[in-house]
């Protein structure tokens, strides 16, 4: 077949050969809309200079570096989170965006603070998952003083200082969990909450929502004192095995934070899957399999694709338009998975 020429690109784009030449060689300014049309035509017909046109277009685009601090690098949920962030950045065609993801090893306030401060001078905006602690607030304040907005993700922190919170409405998620367990239990009994830690604002809100629903609509159930599992598999397993052995009337477990793998293992080993309802967070290969085998009752999933797209566009908008006078919240609805919906 004949190799496509500049003239062929011009015909496909509906412009003159001179316009294509200007786009290809950057001789004179060309409107962005026209450049995009020429690029699309070149790509469609397989023009050999398509990559050059792309590079010319990108060279004229605003360029930003965005930083994100996540947790647990090996966990499937956070791996997917990182992938969705990169995909959301690539989907923005009129900006050149580089997303720099760092993973916290412990999630302790000091570590999160250090990671945040380490991004000073390297990025124009930051998103992070972390505890609500004065060390983290201090780091967010330091970034803000340098014109770098910080966005709290999944669990809020540094209220009044951070730019915005993006995630689910944790109070509603907690109330939904309480409604579900109360309706699915064959008889009233005890309910156990497993928290990652009191420093996570999102966990506290979910616990508050859970307890408020039970007081209002299901007072016949007893909500036990929440146990701290540090979001680790082993501790979650040990805590739940102990609770099962001590409470014959345990009818429900809600793993508010991480560590769900330990809860799944404990219920399987104790052979209590049918008697004890169990709710966990995030649909991973392990929680999906447990749900299919009905070892757990339901999974609350964060809509990562929508969250990441919202975060990236909001970051760019804030960089270009300036930080808001009043920090806000951007809620996304959590998705609830049950065995029949998989």
Short mmCIF file of C-alpha atoms in Angstrom, two decimals:
data_model
loop_
_atom_site.label_atom_id
_atom_site.label_comp_id
_atom_site.label_asym_id
_atom_site.label_seq_id
_atom_site.Cartn_x
_atom_site.Cartn_y
_atom_site.Cartn_z
CA UNK A 1 0.00 0.00 0.00
CA UNK A 2 1.05 3.58 -0.63
CA UNK A 3 2.59 5.24 2.38
CA UNK A 4 0.30 8.02 3.73
CA UNK A 5 1.58 11.51 3.01
CA UNK A 6 1.05 14.96 4.52
CA UNK A 7 -1.52 15.54 1.78
CA UNK A 8 -3.45 12.46 2.92
CA UNK A 9 -3.42 13.72 6.52
CA UNK A 10 -4.69 17.11 5.33
CA UNK A 11 -7.60 15.49 3.48
CA UNK A 12 -8.48 13.24 6.45
CA UNK A 13 -8.35 16.20 8.87
CA UNK A 14 -10.14 18.63 6.57
CA UNK A 15 -7.31 21.20 6.69
CA UNK A 16 -4.68 22.49 4.30
CA UNK A 17 -1.31 20.86 3.69
CA UNK A 18 0.31 24.02 5.10
CA UNK A 19 -1.60 23.55 8.38
CA UNK A 20 -0.41 19.96 8.71
CA UNK A 21 3.13 21.14 8.01
CA UNK A 22 2.88 23.75 10.77
CA UNK A 23 1.62 21.14 13.24
CA UNK A 24 4.32 18.65 12.22
CA UNK A 25 7.24 21.08 12.27
CA UNK A 26 5.96 23.69 14.75
CA UNK A 27 6.68 26.48 12.28
CA UNK A 28 3.81 28.72 13.40
CA UNK A 29 1.22 28.52 16.20
CA UNK A 30 -1.82 26.36 15.47
CA UNK A 31 -5.04 26.25 17.48
CA UNK A 32 -5.24 23.36 19.94
CA UNK A 33 -8.47 22.10 18.40
CA UNK A 34 -6.86 22.00 14.96
CA UNK A 35 -3.76 20.21 16.24
CA UNK A 36 -5.93 17.56 17.85
CA UNK A 37 -7.85 17.05 14.61
CA UNK A 38 -4.61 16.66 12.64
CA UNK A 39 -3.23 14.21 15.19
CA UNK A 40 -6.42 12.13 15.16
CA UNK A 41 -6.36 11.98 11.35
CA UNK A 42 -2.67 11.04 11.28
CA UNK A 43 -3.25 8.27 13.79
CA UNK A 44 -6.27 6.97 11.89
CA UNK A 45 -4.52 6.62 8.52
CA UNK A 46 -1.20 5.42 9.95
CA UNK A 47 0.88 8.46 9.03
CA UNK A 48 4.58 7.88 9.80
CA UNK A 49 4.94 11.22 11.59
CA UNK A 50 2.14 10.60 14.12
CA UNK A 51 4.53 10.27 17.05
CA UNK A 52 6.25 13.51 16.12
CA UNK A 53 2.89 15.30 16.08
CA UNK A 54 2.08 13.82 19.49
CA UNK A 55 5.40 15.06 20.88
CA UNK A 56 4.82 18.53 19.43
CA UNK A 57 1.40 18.66 21.06
CA UNK A 58 2.67 17.45 24.42
CA UNK A 59 5.50 19.96 24.41
CA UNK A 60 2.96 22.78 24.49
CA UNK A 61 0.83 21.29 27.29
CA UNK A 62 1.02 22.31 30.95
CA UNK A 63 3.06 19.79 32.94
CA UNK A 64 2.41 18.84 36.58
CA UNK A 65 3.85 16.39 39.08
CA UNK A 66 1.37 14.87 41.53
CA UNK A 67 2.27 12.92 44.65
CA UNK A 68 0.22 10.23 46.38
CA UNK A 69 0.98 8.36 49.61
CA UNK A 70 -0.68 4.95 49.89
CA UNK A 71 -0.26 2.04 52.30
CA UNK A 72 0.70 -1.66 52.15
CA UNK A 73 2.49 -1.92 48.82
CA UNK A 74 1.91 -5.68 48.52
CA UNK A 75 -1.81 -5.57 49.23
CA UNK A 76 -4.03 -6.14 46.19
CA UNK A 77 -6.26 -3.16 47.01
CA UNK A 78 -3.39 -0.67 47.10
CA UNK A 79 -1.81 -2.16 43.99
CA UNK A 80 -5.08 -1.57 42.18
CA UNK A 81 -5.24 1.92 43.68
CA UNK A 82 -1.82 2.79 42.22
CA UNK A 83 -2.80 1.41 38.80
CA UNK A 84 -6.03 3.40 38.72
CA UNK A 85 -4.14 6.59 39.63
CA UNK A 86 -1.81 6.15 36.67
CA UNK A 87 -4.73 5.34 34.37
CA UNK A 88 -6.61 8.45 35.51
CA UNK A 89 -3.56 10.59 34.80
CA UNK A 90 -3.16 9.11 31.31
CA UNK A 91 -6.83 9.83 30.59
CA UNK A 92 -6.16 13.59 30.89
CA UNK A 93 -5.16 14.46 27.33
CA UNK A 94 -4.74 18.23 27.65
CA UNK A 95 -2.13 18.10 30.43
CA UNK A 96 1.11 16.22 30.96
CA UNK A 97 0.80 14.55 34.33
CA UNK A 98 3.29 12.48 36.28
CA UNK A 99 1.94 10.64 39.33
CA UNK A 100 4.55 9.71 41.93
CA UNK A 101 3.21 7.02 44.29
CA UNK A 102 4.91 6.16 47.56
CA UNK A 103 3.85 3.44 49.96
CA UNK A 104 3.98 3.78 53.71
CA UNK A 105 5.33 0.71 55.49
CA UNK A 106 3.68 1.22 58.87
CA UNK A 107 1.12 3.98 58.51
CA UNK A 108 2.37 5.59 61.72
CA UNK A 109 1.86 9.39 61.92
CA UNK A 110 5.60 10.08 61.90
CA UNK A 111 6.13 8.05 58.75
CA UNK A 112 3.20 9.64 56.92
CA UNK A 113 4.44 13.09 57.98
CA UNK A 114 7.93 12.32 56.69
CA UNK A 115 6.62 11.06 53.35
CA UNK A 116 4.46 14.16 52.93
CA UNK A 117 7.29 16.55 53.75
CA UNK A 118 9.57 14.63 51.40
CA UNK A 119 7.38 15.70 48.49
CA UNK A 120 8.00 19.39 49.10
CA UNK A 121 9.56 20.91 46.00
CA UNK A 122 8.89 17.79 43.92
CA UNK A 123 5.15 17.95 43.27
CA UNK A 124 2.41 20.56 42.90
CA UNK A 125 -0.29 18.62 44.81
CA UNK A 126 -0.45 15.66 47.19
CA UNK A 127 -3.03 13.01 48.07
CA UNK A 128 -2.58 10.69 51.03
CA UNK A 129 -4.10 7.98 53.20
CA UNK A 130 -3.17 8.47 56.82
CA UNK A 131 -4.23 8.90 60.44
CA UNK A 132 -5.67 12.07 61.89
CA UNK A 133 -2.71 13.16 64.03
CA UNK A 134 -1.01 16.46 64.88
CA UNK A 135 2.22 15.36 63.14
CA UNK A 136 0.30 14.79 59.91
CA UNK A 137 -1.56 18.09 60.31
CA UNK A 138 1.76 19.88 60.82
CA UNK A 139 3.14 18.37 57.60
CA UNK A 140 0.00 19.35 55.67
CA UNK A 141 0.33 22.90 57.01
CA UNK A 142 3.96 23.03 55.91
CA UNK A 143 3.01 21.93 52.40
CA UNK A 144 0.17 24.44 52.27
CA UNK A 145 2.55 27.26 53.22
CA UNK A 146 4.54 26.37 50.09
CA UNK A 147 1.43 26.43 47.91
CA UNK A 148 1.05 22.64 47.77
CA UNK A 149 -2.51 21.44 48.49
CA UNK A 150 -3.04 18.10 50.26
CA UNK A 151 -6.05 15.83 49.73
CA UNK A 152 -7.04 13.24 52.35
CA UNK A 153 -8.19 9.94 50.88
CA UNK A 154 -10.53 7.27 52.32
CA UNK A 155 -10.06 8.49 55.91
CA UNK A 156 -10.06 12.22 56.63
CA UNK A 157 -7.25 14.06 58.40
CA UNK A 158 -6.02 17.62 59.00
CA UNK A 159 -9.53 19.06 58.75
CA UNK A 160 -9.44 22.81 58.17
CA UNK A 161 -5.94 22.58 56.69
CA UNK A 162 -6.13 19.96 53.96
CA UNK A 163 -7.71 20.99 50.67
CA UNK A 164 -10.46 18.35 50.51
CA UNK A 165 -11.43 14.83 51.53
CA UNK A 166 -12.23 12.28 48.83
CA UNK A 167 -13.76 8.94 49.71
CA UNK A 168 -16.94 7.29 50.88
CA UNK A 169 -19.26 8.75 53.49
CA UNK A 170 -17.95 6.63 56.34
CA UNK A 171 -20.85 7.40 58.67
CA UNK A 172 -23.29 6.04 56.09
CA UNK A 173 -21.15 2.98 55.46
CA UNK A 174 -21.20 2.21 59.19
CA UNK A 175 -24.97 2.55 59.39
CA UNK A 176 -25.38 0.38 56.29
CA UNK A 177 -23.21 -2.32 57.88
CA UNK A 178 -25.34 -2.24 61.03
CA UNK A 179 -28.56 -2.46 59.02
CA UNK A 180 -27.26 -5.43 57.05
CA UNK A 181 -26.02 -7.44 60.03
CA UNK A 182 -29.16 -6.77 62.05
CA UNK A 183 -31.38 -7.92 59.20
CA UNK A 184 -29.38 -11.05 58.35
CA UNK A 185 -28.93 -12.34 61.90
CA UNK A 186 -31.28 -15.23 62.71
CA UNK A 187 -31.65 -13.96 66.27
CA UNK A 188 -30.38 -11.03 68.36
CA UNK A 189 -26.94 -11.45 69.85
CA UNK A 190 -23.56 -9.81 70.15
CA UNK A 191 -21.79 -7.85 67.43
CA UNK A 192 -18.04 -7.27 67.22
CA UNK A 193 -16.26 -4.33 65.58
CA UNK A 194 -12.60 -4.58 64.56
CA UNK A 195 -10.88 -1.21 64.09
CA UNK A 196 -7.51 -0.49 62.56
CA UNK A 197 -6.93 2.18 65.18
CA UNK A 198 -8.54 5.14 66.87
CA UNK A 199 -6.38 7.58 64.91
CA UNK A 200 -8.16 6.80 61.66
CA UNK A 201 -11.02 9.26 61.39
CA UNK A 202 -12.83 7.13 58.85
CA UNK A 203 -12.81 4.12 61.16
CA UNK A 204 -14.20 6.18 64.03
CA UNK A 205 -17.01 7.48 61.82
CA UNK A 206 -17.93 3.97 60.69
CA UNK A 207 -18.06 2.81 64.30
CA UNK A 208 -20.19 5.83 65.23
CA UNK A 209 -22.58 5.15 62.36
CA UNK A 210 -22.81 1.48 63.28
CA UNK A 211 -23.59 2.13 66.93
CA UNK A 212 -26.05 4.94 66.21
CA UNK A 213 -28.10 2.67 63.92
CA UNK A 214 -28.14 -0.13 66.49
CA UNK A 215 -29.27 2.20 69.30
CA UNK A 216 -32.05 3.60 67.14
CA UNK A 217 -33.35 0.59 65.26
CA UNK A 218 -31.92 -2.62 66.76
CA UNK A 219 -31.42 -2.16 70.52
CA UNK A 220 -31.93 -5.89 71.07
CA UNK A 221 -28.38 -6.45 69.78
CA UNK A 222 -25.34 -5.86 71.99
CA UNK A 223 -22.41 -4.12 70.34
CA UNK A 224 -19.23 -5.18 72.14
CA UNK A 225 -16.34 -2.86 72.83
CA UNK A 226 -14.39 -2.38 69.62
CA UNK A 227 -11.08 -4.24 69.34
CA UNK A 228 -7.97 -2.75 67.71
CA UNK A 229 -6.45 -5.06 65.11
CA UNK A 230 -3.81 -2.65 63.71
CA UNK A 231 -5.05 -3.77 60.27
CA UNK A 232 -2.89 -6.89 60.45
CA UNK A 233 -3.97 -10.35 59.43
CA UNK A 234 -2.46 -12.20 62.38
CA UNK A 235 -3.86 -9.96 65.12
CA UNK A 236 -7.29 -9.95 63.49
CA UNK A 237 -7.27 -13.73 63.42
CA UNK A 238 -6.28 -13.98 67.09
CA UNK A 239 -8.82 -11.40 68.26
CA UNK A 240 -11.70 -13.03 66.40
CA UNK A 241 -10.79 -16.56 67.48
CA UNK A 242 -10.75 -15.36 71.09
CA UNK A 243 -14.10 -13.59 70.70
CA UNK A 244 -15.69 -16.67 69.14
CA UNK A 245 -14.50 -18.84 72.03
CA UNK A 246 -15.79 -16.41 74.67
CA UNK A 247 -19.13 -15.40 73.14
CA UNK A 248 -21.43 -18.23 72.09
CA UNK A 249 -24.02 -15.67 71.05
CA UNK A 250 -21.75 -13.76 68.67
CA UNK A 251 -23.82 -13.21 65.52
CA UNK A 252 -21.94 -10.56 63.57
CA UNK A 253 -18.47 -9.14 62.87
CA UNK A 254 -17.60 -5.95 61.02
CA UNK A 255 -13.95 -5.54 60.09
CA UNK A 256 -13.97 -1.76 59.70
CA UNK A 257 -10.40 -1.34 58.45
CA UNK A 258 -7.81 -3.73 57.08
CA UNK A 259 -6.92 -7.20 58.28
CA UNK A 260 -9.94 -8.90 56.74
CA UNK A 261 -7.81 -11.88 55.72
CA UNK A 262 -7.45 -12.79 59.38
CA UNK A 263 -11.20 -12.59 59.92
CA UNK A 264 -11.83 -14.84 56.94
CA UNK A 265 -9.30 -17.37 58.23
CA UNK A 266 -10.73 -17.35 61.77
CA UNK A 267 -14.33 -17.89 60.65
CA UNK A 268 -13.27 -20.74 58.39
CA UNK A 269 -11.24 -22.42 61.11
CA UNK A 270 -13.97 -21.99 63.72
CA UNK A 271 -16.55 -23.22 61.20
CA UNK A 272 -18.83 -20.31 62.10
CA UNK A 273 -19.46 -18.86 58.64
CA UNK A 274 -23.17 -19.72 58.65
CA UNK A 275 -23.83 -18.56 62.22
CA UNK A 276 -21.76 -15.35 62.26
CA UNK A 277 -22.31 -12.68 59.62
CA UNK A 278 -19.11 -10.93 58.57
CA UNK A 279 -18.60 -7.72 56.63
CA UNK A 280 -15.23 -6.58 55.28
CA UNK A 281 -13.83 -3.87 53.04
CA UNK A 282 -12.54 -3.99 49.46
CA UNK A 283 -13.06 -6.68 46.86
CA UNK A 284 -9.73 -8.48 46.43
CA UNK A 285 -9.06 -11.99 45.11
CA UNK A 286 -9.18 -13.32 48.69
CA UNK A 287 -12.36 -11.55 49.79
CA UNK A 288 -14.02 -12.38 46.48
CA UNK A 289 -13.31 -16.09 46.94
CA UNK A 290 -14.51 -15.99 50.54
CA UNK A 291 -17.71 -14.31 49.42
CA UNK A 292 -18.31 -16.86 46.69
CA UNK A 293 -17.83 -19.64 49.23
CA UNK A 294 -20.16 -17.78 51.63
CA UNK A 295 -17.55 -17.62 54.38
CA UNK A 296 -18.33 -13.89 54.67
CA UNK A 297 -21.57 -11.99 54.19
CA UNK A 298 -20.66 -8.88 52.23
CA UNK A 299 -17.90 -6.59 51.01
CA UNK A 300 -17.91 -2.79 50.89
CA UNK A 301 -15.88 -1.65 47.90
CA UNK A 302 -14.42 1.81 47.31
CA UNK A 303 -15.09 2.95 43.72
CA UNK A 304 -11.39 3.39 42.95
CA UNK A 305 -11.73 4.31 39.29
CA UNK A 306 -14.15 7.13 40.03
CA UNK A 307 -12.16 8.24 43.07
CA UNK A 308 -8.88 8.42 41.16
CA UNK A 309 -10.43 10.27 38.22
CA UNK A 310 -12.00 12.78 40.61
CA UNK A 311 -8.74 13.20 42.53
CA UNK A 312 -6.59 13.83 39.46
CA UNK A 313 -8.98 16.36 37.90
CA UNK A 314 -9.46 18.10 41.26
CA UNK A 315 -5.70 18.30 41.79
CA UNK A 316 -5.18 19.88 38.38
CA UNK A 317 -8.02 22.34 38.95
CA UNK A 318 -6.63 23.35 42.33
CA UNK A 319 -3.11 23.83 40.96
CA UNK A 320 -4.39 26.08 38.19
CA UNK A 321 -7.16 27.92 40.04
CA UNK A 322 -5.73 28.07 43.55
CA UNK A 323 -6.72 26.51 46.84
CA UNK A 324 -10.26 26.89 48.14
CA UNK A 325 -11.05 29.28 50.96
CA UNK A 326 -13.23 26.64 52.59
CA UNK A 327 -11.89 23.04 52.57
CA UNK A 328 -14.55 20.57 51.48
CA UNK A 329 -15.53 16.93 51.10
CA UNK A 330 -16.25 14.89 48.00
CA UNK A 331 -18.21 11.73 48.74
CA UNK A 332 -18.44 8.71 46.46
CA UNK A 333 -20.97 5.92 47.11
CA UNK A 334 -19.51 2.64 48.37
CA UNK A 335 -20.50 -0.46 46.44
CA UNK A 336 -21.83 -3.41 48.42
CA UNK A 337 -21.07 -6.89 47.14
CA UNK A 338 -22.92 -9.98 48.37
CA UNK A 339 -22.53 -13.56 47.09
CA UNK A 340 -25.41 -13.23 44.63
CA UNK A 341 -24.06 -10.06 43.03
CA UNK A 342 -20.70 -11.49 41.98
#
